[in-house]
Amino acid sequence: LGFLGAVDADGAEWRPARRGDRLELDGVTIDVLSPDSAWAASQTDINEGSVVLLVRYGNTRIVLAGDAGIATEARLTGRVGRVALLKVGHHGSRGATSDRWLDELNPEDAVISVGAKNRYGHPAPETLARLRAHGVTVLRTDERGTITLTVSSHGAFAITDVRHHD
């Protein structure tokens, strides 16, 4: 049946997220930075239509880059500003997480959601090198398991993980 089929079967309403959408809940603000309908439709790489979110709670700002790559990053550069944490785009592929993007976001930490021994070779060595060159602490799900970010109302945050038990 699939996820959207189940949503429809429950009678819930839904629509695709688009730039400018905002959700506010319990002090958390989630802004959709991308995609922009017309721009995303003009892209040949479907990943450039991925949802990119800016999540704010207190003074903590986080970007969740979905599968967006360098083209989306370039489009957003100059509109985001500094963040505490970046969920790296496209599983750390070499086609995402540019120097220009990292210069603007200047994250302390980055999370890469990636499967162990995946057939794509993600994360790419080039991407890891760019993150290291910017002084970013990298946390990877293939090495650390589930990664959880806890943010207090006054802006302090902690990252915890559940180690794999191979």
mmCIF file with all atom_site columns, N, CA, C and O in Angstrom, residues 112-118 122-123 128 138-147 164 166:
data_model
loop_
_atom_site.group_PDB
_atom_site.id
_atom_site.type_symbol
_atom_site.label_atom_id
_atom_site.label_alt_id
_atom_site.label_comp_id
_atom_site.label_asym_id
_atom_site.label_entity_id
_atom_site.label_seq_id
_atom_site.pdbx_PDB_ins_code
_atom_site.Cartn_x
_atom_site.Cartn_y
_atom_site.Cartn_z
_atom_site.occupancy
_atom_site.B_iso_or_equiv
_atom_site.pdbx_formal_charge
_atom_site.auth_seq_id
_atom_site.auth_comp_id
_atom_site.auth_asym_id
_atom_site.auth_atom_id
_atom_site.pdbx_PDB_model_num
ATOM 1  N N  . ILE A 1 112 ? 26.076 12.279 9.265  1.00 0.00 ? 112 ILE A N  1
ATOM 2  C CA . ILE A 1 112 ? 25.908 11.655 7.960  1.00 0.00 ? 112 ILE A CA 1
ATOM 3  C C  . ILE A 1 112 ? 25.099 10.390 8.158  1.00 0.00 ? 112 ILE A C  1
ATOM 4  O O  . ILE A 1 112 ? 25.540 9.463  8.846  1.00 0.00 ? 112 ILE A O  1
ATOM 5  N N  . SER A 1 113 ? 23.913 10.356 7.569  1.00 0.00 ? 113 SER A N  1
ATOM 6  C CA . SER A 1 113 ? 23.055 9.180  7.612  1.00 0.00 ? 113 SER A CA 1
ATOM 7  C C  . SER A 1 113 ? 23.434 8.305  6.425  1.00 0.00 ? 113 SER A C  1
ATOM 8  O O  . SER A 1 113 ? 23.213 8.676  5.272  1.00 0.00 ? 113 SER A O  1
ATOM 9  N N  . VAL A 1 114 ? 24.038 7.158  6.732  1.00 0.00 ? 114 VAL A N  1
ATOM 10 C CA . VAL A 1 114 ? 24.574 6.313  5.668  1.00 0.00 ? 114 VAL A CA 1
ATOM 11 C C  . VAL A 1 114 ? 24.616 4.861  6.120  1.00 0.00 ? 114 VAL A C  1
ATOM 12 O O  . VAL A 1 114 ? 24.901 4.573  7.282  1.00 0.00 ? 114 VAL A O  1
ATOM 13 N N  . GLY A 1 115 ? 24.295 3.973  5.208  1.00 0.00 ? 115 GLY A N  1
ATOM 14 C CA . GLY A 1 115 ? 24.342 2.552  5.504  1.00 0.00 ? 115 GLY A CA 1
ATOM 15 C C  . GLY A 1 115 ? 25.765 2.023  5.485  1.00 0.00 ? 115 GLY A C  1
ATOM 16 O O  . GLY A 1 115 ? 26.597 2.465  4.696  1.00 0.00 ? 115 GLY A O  1
ATOM 17 N N  . ALA A 1 116 ? 26.047 1.072  6.339  1.00 0.00 ? 116 ALA A N  1
ATOM 18 C CA . ALA A 1 116 ? 27.371 0.453  6.381  1.00 0.00 ? 116 ALA A CA 1
ATOM 19 C C  . ALA A 1 116 ? 27.631 -0.299 5.079  1.00 0.00 ? 116 ALA A C  1
ATOM 20 O O  . ALA A 1 116 ? 26.747 -0.947 4.537  1.00 0.00 ? 116 ALA A O  1
ATOM 21 N N  . LYS A 1 117 ? 28.834 -0.162 4.566  1.00 0.00 ? 117 LYS A N  1
ATOM 22 C CA . LYS A 1 117 ? 29.278 -0.882 3.370  1.00 0.00 ? 117 LYS A CA 1
ATOM 23 C C  . LYS A 1 117 ? 28.302 -0.734 2.209  1.00 0.00 ? 117 LYS A C  1
ATOM 24 O O  . LYS A 1 117 ? 28.024 -1.684 1.484  1.00 0.00 ? 117 LYS A O  1
ATOM 25 N N  . ASN A 1 118 ? 27.773 0.480  2.027  1.00 0.00 ? 118 ASN A N  1
ATOM 26 C CA . ASN A 1 118 ? 26.816 0.713  0.940  1.00 0.00 ? 118 ASN A CA 1
ATOM 27 C C  . ASN A 1 118 ? 27.513 0.656  -0.405 1.00 0.00 ? 118 ASN A C  1
ATOM 28 O O  . ASN A 1 118 ? 28.705 0.915  -0.518 1.00 0.00 ? 118 ASN A O  1
ATOM 29 N N  . HIS A 1 122 ? 29.461 5.798  -0.101 1.00 0.00 ? 122 HIS A N  1
ATOM 30 C CA . HIS A 1 122 ? 29.204 6.976  0.733  1.00 0.00 ? 122 HIS A CA 1
ATOM 31 C C  . HIS A 1 122 ? 29.627 6.696  2.176  1.00 0.00 ? 122 HIS A C  1
ATOM 32 O O  . HIS A 1 122 ? 29.504 5.572  2.637  1.00 0.00 ? 122 HIS A O  1
ATOM 33 N N  . PRO A 1 123 ? 30.120 7.683  2.870  1.00 0.00 ? 123 PRO A N  1
ATOM 34 C CA . PRO A 1 123 ? 30.386 9.039  2.423  1.00 0.00 ? 123 PRO A CA 1
ATOM 35 C C  . PRO A 1 123 ? 31.675 9.098  1.608  1.00 0.00 ? 123 PRO A C  1
ATOM 36 O O  . PRO A 1 123 ? 32.592 8.313  1.821  1.00 0.00 ? 123 PRO A O  1
ATOM 37 N N  . LEU A 1 128 ? 34.280 14.048 3.327  1.00 0.00 ? 128 LEU A N  1
ATOM 38 C CA . LEU A 1 128 ? 34.857 13.946 4.667  1.00 0.00 ? 128 LEU A CA 1
ATOM 39 C C  . LEU A 1 128 ? 36.033 14.909 4.818  1.00 0.00 ? 128 LEU A C  1
ATOM 40 O O  . LEU A 1 128 ? 36.185 15.552 5.864  1.00 0.00 ? 128 LEU A O  1
ATOM 41 N N  . VAL A 1 138 ? 32.409 15.013 12.758 1.00 0.00 ? 138 VAL A N  1
ATOM 42 C CA . VAL A 1 138 ? 31.515 14.206 11.932 1.00 0.00 ? 138 VAL A CA 1
ATOM 43 C C  . VAL A 1 138 ? 31.069 12.970 12.703 1.00 0.00 ? 138 VAL A C  1
ATOM 44 O O  . VAL A 1 138 ? 31.886 12.243 13.264 1.00 0.00 ? 138 VAL A O  1
ATOM 45 N N  . LEU A 1 139 ? 29.755 12.757 12.704 1.00 0.00 ? 139 LEU A N  1
ATOM 46 C CA . LEU A 1 139 ? 29.149 11.578 13.308 1.00 0.00 ? 139 LEU A CA 1
ATOM 47 C C  . LEU A 1 139 ? 28.439 10.813 12.201 1.00 0.00 ? 139 LEU A C  1
ATOM 48 O O  . LEU A 1 139 ? 27.632 11.398 11.480 1.00 0.00 ? 139 LEU A O  1
ATOM 49 N N  . ARG A 1 140 ? 28.729 9.528  12.069 1.00 0.00 ? 140 ARG A N  1
ATOM 50 C CA . ARG A 1 140 ? 28.180 8.720  10.983 1.00 0.00 ? 140 ARG A CA 1
ATOM 51 C C  . ARG A 1 140 ? 27.339 7.579  11.534 1.00 0.00 ? 140 ARG A C  1
ATOM 52 O O  . ARG A 1 140 ? 27.771 6.874  12.446 1.00 0.00 ? 140 ARG A O  1
ATOM 53 N N  . THR A 1 141 ? 26.174 7.372  10.931 1.00 0.00 ? 141 THR A N  1
ATOM 54 C CA . THR A 1 141 ? 25.305 6.296  11.398 1.00 0.00 ? 141 THR A CA 1
ATOM 55 C C  . THR A 1 141 ? 25.888 4.909  11.096 1.00 0.00 ? 141 THR A C  1
ATOM 56 O O  . THR A 1 141 ? 25.593 3.957  11.818 1.00 0.00 ? 141 THR A O  1
ATOM 57 N N  . ASP A 1 142 ? 26.724 4.795  10.061 1.00 0.00 ? 142 ASP A N  1
ATOM 58 C CA . ASP A 1 142 ? 27.319 3.496  9.769  1.00 0.00 ? 142 ASP A CA 1
ATOM 59 C C  . ASP A 1 142 ? 28.348 3.099  10.826 1.00 0.00 ? 142 ASP A C  1
ATOM 60 O O  . ASP A 1 142 ? 28.640 1.920  10.998 1.00 0.00 ? 142 ASP A O  1
ATOM 61 N N  . GLU A 1 143 ? 28.877 4.075  11.528 1.00 0.00 ? 143 GLU A N  1
ATOM 62 C CA . GLU A 1 143 ? 29.856 3.804  12.577 1.00 0.00 ? 143 GLU A CA 1
ATOM 63 C C  . GLU A 1 143 ? 29.249 3.845  13.977 1.00 0.00 ? 143 GLU A C  1
ATOM 64 O O  . GLU A 1 143 ? 29.718 3.152  14.871 1.00 0.00 ? 143 GLU A O  1
ATOM 65 N N  . ARG A 1 144 ? 28.219 4.654  14.172 1.00 0.00 ? 144 ARG A N  1
ATOM 66 C CA . ARG A 1 144 ? 27.705 4.919  15.519 1.00 0.00 ? 144 ARG A CA 1
ATOM 67 C C  . ARG A 1 144 ? 26.287 4.424  15.764 1.00 0.00 ? 144 ARG A C  1
ATOM 68 O O  . ARG A 1 144 ? 25.804 4.506  16.883 1.00 0.00 ? 144 ARG A O  1
ATOM 69 N N  . GLY A 1 145 ? 25.603 3.974  14.735 1.00 0.00 ? 145 GLY A N  1
ATOM 70 C CA . GLY A 1 145 ? 24.215 3.571  14.921 1.00 0.00 ? 145 GLY A CA 1
ATOM 71 C C  . GLY A 1 145 ? 23.308 4.789  14.958 1.00 0.00 ? 145 GLY A C  1
ATOM 72 O O  . GLY A 1 145 ? 23.595 5.813  14.348 1.00 0.00 ? 145 GLY A O  1
ATOM 73 N N  . THR A 1 146 ? 22.195 4.681  15.686 1.00 0.00 ? 146 THR A N  1
ATOM 74 C CA . THR A 1 146 ? 21.249 5.778  15.788 1.00 0.00 ? 146 THR A CA 1
ATOM 75 C C  . THR A 1 146 ? 21.881 6.950  16.527 1.00 0.00 ? 146 THR A C  1
ATOM 76 O O  . THR A 1 146 ? 22.469 6.770  17.590 1.00 0.00 ? 146 THR A O  1
ATOM 77 N N  . ILE A 1 147 ? 21.746 8.136  15.959 1.00 0.00 ? 147 ILE A N  1
ATOM 78 C CA . ILE A 1 147 ? 22.301 9.342  16.567 1.00 0.00 ? 147 ILE A CA 1
ATOM 79 C C  . ILE A 1 147 ? 21.138 10.235 16.976 1.00 0.00 ? 147 ILE A C  1
ATOM 80 O O  . ILE A 1 147 ? 20.259 10.526 16.166 1.00 0.00 ? 147 ILE A O  1
ATOM 81 N N  . HIS A 1 164 ? 26.630 0.135  17.341 1.00 0.00 ? 164 HIS A N  1
ATOM 82 C CA . HIS A 1 164 ? 26.300 -1.157 16.742 1.00 0.00 ? 164 HIS A CA 1
ATOM 83 C C  . HIS A 1 164 ? 26.879 -2.274 17.587 1.00 0.00 ? 164 HIS A C  1
ATOM 84 O O  . HIS A 1 164 ? 27.942 -2.135 18.166 1.00 0.00 ? 164 HIS A O  1
ATOM 85 N N  . ASP A 1 166 ? 27.926 -5.583 16.543 1.00 0.00 ? 166 ASP A N  1
ATOM 86 C CA . ASP A 1 166 ? 28.186 -6.581 15.496 1.00 0.00 ? 166 ASP A CA 1
ATOM 87 C C  . ASP A 1 166 ? 28.689 -7.874 16.069 1.00 0.00 ? 166 ASP A C  1
ATOM 88 O O  . ASP A 1 166 ? 29.410 -7.950 16.980 1.00 0.00 ? 166 ASP A O  1
#
